[in-house]
XYZ file of C-alpha atoms in Angstrom:
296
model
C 122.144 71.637 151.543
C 124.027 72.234 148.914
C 124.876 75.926 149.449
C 125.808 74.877 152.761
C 128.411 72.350 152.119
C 130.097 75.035 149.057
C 129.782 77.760 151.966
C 131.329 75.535 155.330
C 133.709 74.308 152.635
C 134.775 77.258 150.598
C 133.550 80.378 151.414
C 133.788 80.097 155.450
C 136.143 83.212 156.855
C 138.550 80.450 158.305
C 138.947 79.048 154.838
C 139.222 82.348 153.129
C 141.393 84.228 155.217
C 143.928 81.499 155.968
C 147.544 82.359 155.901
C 150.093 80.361 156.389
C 152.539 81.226 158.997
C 154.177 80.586 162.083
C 151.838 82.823 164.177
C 148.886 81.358 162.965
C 149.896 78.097 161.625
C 150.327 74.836 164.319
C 153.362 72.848 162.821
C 154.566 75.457 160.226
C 158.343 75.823 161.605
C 161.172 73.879 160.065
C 161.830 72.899 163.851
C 158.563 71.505 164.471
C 158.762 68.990 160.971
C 162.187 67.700 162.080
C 161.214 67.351 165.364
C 157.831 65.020 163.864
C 159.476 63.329 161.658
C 162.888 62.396 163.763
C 160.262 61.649 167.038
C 158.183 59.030 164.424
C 161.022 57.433 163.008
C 162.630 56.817 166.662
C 159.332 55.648 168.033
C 158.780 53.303 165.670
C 162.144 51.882 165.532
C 162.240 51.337 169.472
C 158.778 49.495 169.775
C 159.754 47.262 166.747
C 162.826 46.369 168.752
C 161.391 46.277 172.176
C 158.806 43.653 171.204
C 161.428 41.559 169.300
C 163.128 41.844 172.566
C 160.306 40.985 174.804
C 157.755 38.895 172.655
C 158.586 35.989 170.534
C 158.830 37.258 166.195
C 155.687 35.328 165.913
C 153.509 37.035 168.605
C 151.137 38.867 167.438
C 149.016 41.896 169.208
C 145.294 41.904 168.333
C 144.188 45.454 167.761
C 140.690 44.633 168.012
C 138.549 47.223 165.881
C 141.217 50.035 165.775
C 142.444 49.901 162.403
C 138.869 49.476 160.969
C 138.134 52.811 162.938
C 141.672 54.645 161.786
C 140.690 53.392 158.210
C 137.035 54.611 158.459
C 138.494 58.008 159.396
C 141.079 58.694 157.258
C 138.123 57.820 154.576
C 136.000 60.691 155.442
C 139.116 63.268 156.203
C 140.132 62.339 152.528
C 136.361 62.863 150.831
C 136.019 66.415 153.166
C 139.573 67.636 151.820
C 138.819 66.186 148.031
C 135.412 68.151 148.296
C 136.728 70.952 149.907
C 139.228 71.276 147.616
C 137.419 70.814 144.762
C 135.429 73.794 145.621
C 137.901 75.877 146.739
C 139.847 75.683 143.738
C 136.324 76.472 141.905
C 136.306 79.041 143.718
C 139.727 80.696 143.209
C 139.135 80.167 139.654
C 136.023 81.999 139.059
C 137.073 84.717 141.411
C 140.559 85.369 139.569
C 140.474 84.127 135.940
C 140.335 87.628 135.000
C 143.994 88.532 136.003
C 144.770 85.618 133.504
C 143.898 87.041 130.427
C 147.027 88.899 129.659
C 148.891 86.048 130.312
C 146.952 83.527 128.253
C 146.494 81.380 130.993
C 144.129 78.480 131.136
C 142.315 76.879 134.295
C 144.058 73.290 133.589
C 147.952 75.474 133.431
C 146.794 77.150 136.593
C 146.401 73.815 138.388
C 149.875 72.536 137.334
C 152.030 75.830 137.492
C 150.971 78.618 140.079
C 152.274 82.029 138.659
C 155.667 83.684 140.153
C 155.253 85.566 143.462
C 152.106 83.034 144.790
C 151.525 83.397 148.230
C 150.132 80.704 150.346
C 147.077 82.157 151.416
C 143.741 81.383 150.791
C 141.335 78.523 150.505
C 143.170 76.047 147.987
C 146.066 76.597 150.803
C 143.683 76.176 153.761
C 143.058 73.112 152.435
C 146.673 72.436 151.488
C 147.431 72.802 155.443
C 144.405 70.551 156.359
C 146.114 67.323 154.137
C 149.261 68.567 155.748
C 147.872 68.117 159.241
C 146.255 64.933 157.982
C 149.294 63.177 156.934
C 150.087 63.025 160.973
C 146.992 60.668 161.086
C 148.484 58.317 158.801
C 151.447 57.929 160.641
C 149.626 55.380 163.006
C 149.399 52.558 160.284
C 153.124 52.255 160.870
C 152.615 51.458 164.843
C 149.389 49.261 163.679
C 151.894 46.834 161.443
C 154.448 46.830 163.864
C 151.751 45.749 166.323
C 149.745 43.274 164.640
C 152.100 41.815 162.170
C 155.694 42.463 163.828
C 156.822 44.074 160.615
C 158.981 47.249 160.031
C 160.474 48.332 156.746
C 162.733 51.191 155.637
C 160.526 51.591 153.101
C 157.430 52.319 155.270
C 159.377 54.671 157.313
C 161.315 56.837 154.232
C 157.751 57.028 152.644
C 155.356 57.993 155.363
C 158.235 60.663 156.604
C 158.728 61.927 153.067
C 154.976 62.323 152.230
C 154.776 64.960 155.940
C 158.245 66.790 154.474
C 156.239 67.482 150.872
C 153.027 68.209 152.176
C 155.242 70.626 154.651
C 157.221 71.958 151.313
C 153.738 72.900 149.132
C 153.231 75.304 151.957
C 156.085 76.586 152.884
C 157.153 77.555 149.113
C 153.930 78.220 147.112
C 154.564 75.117 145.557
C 152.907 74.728 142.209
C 151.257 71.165 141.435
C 150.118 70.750 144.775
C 146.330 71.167 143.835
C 146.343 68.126 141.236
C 148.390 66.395 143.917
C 146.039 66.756 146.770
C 142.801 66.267 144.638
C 144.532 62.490 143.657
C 145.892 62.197 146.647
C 142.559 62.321 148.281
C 140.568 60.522 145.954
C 143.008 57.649 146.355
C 142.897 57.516 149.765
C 138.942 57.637 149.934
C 138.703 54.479 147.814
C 142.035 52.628 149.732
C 141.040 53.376 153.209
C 137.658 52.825 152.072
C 138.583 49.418 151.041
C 140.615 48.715 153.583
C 137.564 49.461 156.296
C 135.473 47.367 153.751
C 138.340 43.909 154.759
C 138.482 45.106 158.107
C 134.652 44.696 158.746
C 134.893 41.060 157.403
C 133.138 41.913 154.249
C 135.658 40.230 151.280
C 138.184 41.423 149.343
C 139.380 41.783 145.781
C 141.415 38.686 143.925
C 143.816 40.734 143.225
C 146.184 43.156 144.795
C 143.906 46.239 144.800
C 145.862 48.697 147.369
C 148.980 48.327 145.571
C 147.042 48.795 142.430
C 145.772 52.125 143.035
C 149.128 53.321 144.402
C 150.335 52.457 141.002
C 147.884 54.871 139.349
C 148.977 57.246 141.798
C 152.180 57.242 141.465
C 151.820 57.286 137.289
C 149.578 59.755 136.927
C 151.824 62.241 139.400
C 154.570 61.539 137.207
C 152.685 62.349 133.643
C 152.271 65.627 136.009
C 155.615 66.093 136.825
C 155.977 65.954 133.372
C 153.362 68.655 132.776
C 155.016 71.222 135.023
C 158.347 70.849 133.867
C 156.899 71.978 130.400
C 154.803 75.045 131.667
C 157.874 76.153 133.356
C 160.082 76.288 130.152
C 157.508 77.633 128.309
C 155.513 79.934 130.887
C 158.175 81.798 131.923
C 158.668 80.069 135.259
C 156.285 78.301 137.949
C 156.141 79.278 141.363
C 157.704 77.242 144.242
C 160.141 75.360 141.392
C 163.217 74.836 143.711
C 160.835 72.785 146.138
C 158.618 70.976 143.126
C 162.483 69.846 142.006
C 163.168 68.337 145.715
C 159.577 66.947 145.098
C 160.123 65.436 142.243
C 163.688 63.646 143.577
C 162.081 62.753 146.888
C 158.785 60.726 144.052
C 161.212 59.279 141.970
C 163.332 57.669 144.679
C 159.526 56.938 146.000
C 158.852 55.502 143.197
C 161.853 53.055 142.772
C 161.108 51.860 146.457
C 157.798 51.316 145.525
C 157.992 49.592 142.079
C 160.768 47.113 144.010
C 158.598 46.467 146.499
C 156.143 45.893 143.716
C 157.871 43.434 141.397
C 159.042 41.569 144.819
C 155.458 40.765 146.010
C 154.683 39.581 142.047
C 158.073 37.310 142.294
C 156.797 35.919 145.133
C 153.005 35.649 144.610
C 154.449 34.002 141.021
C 156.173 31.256 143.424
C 153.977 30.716 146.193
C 150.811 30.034 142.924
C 153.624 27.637 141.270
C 154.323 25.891 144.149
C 151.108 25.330 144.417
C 150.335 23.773 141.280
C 153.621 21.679 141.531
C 151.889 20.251 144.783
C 148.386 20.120 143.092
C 149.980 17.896 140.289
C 152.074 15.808 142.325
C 149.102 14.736 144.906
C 146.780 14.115 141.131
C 150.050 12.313 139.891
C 149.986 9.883 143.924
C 146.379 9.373 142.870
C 146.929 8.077 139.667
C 149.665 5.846 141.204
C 147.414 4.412 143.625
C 144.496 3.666 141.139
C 147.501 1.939 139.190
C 148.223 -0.276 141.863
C 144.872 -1.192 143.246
C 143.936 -2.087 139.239
């Protein structure tokens, strides 16, 4: 079984004579991601406002099991492309380690800084396209909130729209990092979505905030990456694709901020709403005290 999974997965003729262009590529034009990413942004700015419009702010639309579904298979897109990826890059290693040696090049540098003149062919790029394509699929968690909980941020719509343009830029430019990226990507998601089909199902949840948790992790361990890349680059001799890892790295740090506001706002809160609470808690023990006071 296993020899099948390595060869559907890595050694198929799809997956090791992919090339990315616009011939053979669906979605590969600069045309096509403006067009994807202007039509989601517009689409999800006119429902928001057409059910403020039409429905009252606190009608909600039930969904019914959609989002458990959506969840469910974003969770089994993720493991195929972490797996597939996993392999491939296995793959690419054993098959061309040789052309290192002269270099001095290691496995681990390989994964964070792609040699000058890389070409995004392939099966670590096949797979690169297939978490491209896949990012379109996550776009529908945007309609889902706006749906069931009436909510639209800036936030959700810069983020989701800047993840497509990145995973567009890794092909488009060789980009080096992209491997590491996908592979935590992926294993994020698998858990999240994973987790989030877990709630969805009625089974219970964590005590604390475990989705914005593991985006956390994510979003520290790409930057001790960042970090990584930067360094091979000065002391390599170059990485491949460095112009777009650049307007990668801008696009994750503004990301970032976003996120980490977001992040301490939801503590702030949380930190009021459990204060409150015990305010309320002690004042109702403080009415019962009163009372036994009076009736002694």
């Amino acid at each position: 079984m296993m020899q099948n999974i390595k060869y559907w997965l890595s050694e198929h003729p799809t997956v090791v004579n992919f090339r990315w262009n616009n011939a053979q590529s669906w979605g590969s034009t600069w045309s096509f991601l403006f067009a994807a990413i202007s039509t989601y942004v517009v689409a999800a700015t006119f429902l928001h406002v057409f059910l403020n419009l039409v429905l009252p702010r606190n009608r909600r639309i039930p969904l019914g099991p959609i989002p458990a579904i959506h969840s469910l298979a974003i969770t089994l897109i993720s493991v195929v492309i972490f797996v597939g990826i996993l392999l491939s890059t296995a793959a690419e290693i054993r098959e061309t380690s040789w052309s290192w040696r002269r270099t001095h090049t290691t496995a681990f540098q390989w994964l964070l800084c792609f040699p000058l003149g890389t070409r995004p062919s392939g099966r670590v790029f096949f797979w690169s396209y297939v978490f491209y394509l896949s990012r379109f699929l996550h776009l529908l968690r945007t309609f889902f909130s706006i749906l069931k909980h009436r909510k639209l941020t800036f936030f959700q719509l810069f983020n989701q729209s800047m993840l497509i343009c990145m995973s567009f830029l890794w092909l488009e430019f060789s980009q080096s990092f992209q491997v590491v990226a996908i592979l935590l990507t992926t294993l994020l998601y698998s858990v999240v979505y994973g987790y989030r089909f877990w709630t969805a199902i009625g089974l219970p949840s964590a005590c604390f905030p475990f989705v914005v948790n593991c985006q956390v992790v994510l979003l520290v361990c790409n930057l001790i990456c960042h970090f990584g890349v930067l360094l091979l680059h000065v002391l390599k001799g170059g990485c491949n694709g460095i112009g777009a890892w650049t307007f990668n790295s801008v696009l994750n740090a503004v990301i970032l901020l976003l996120f980490m506001n977001f992040y301490v706002k939801m503590y702030l809160r949380n930190k009021k709403i459990g204060d409150d609470a015990s305010s309320a808690a002690e004042q109702s023990n403080g009415g019962q005290m009163n009372l036994k006071d009076k009736d002694s």
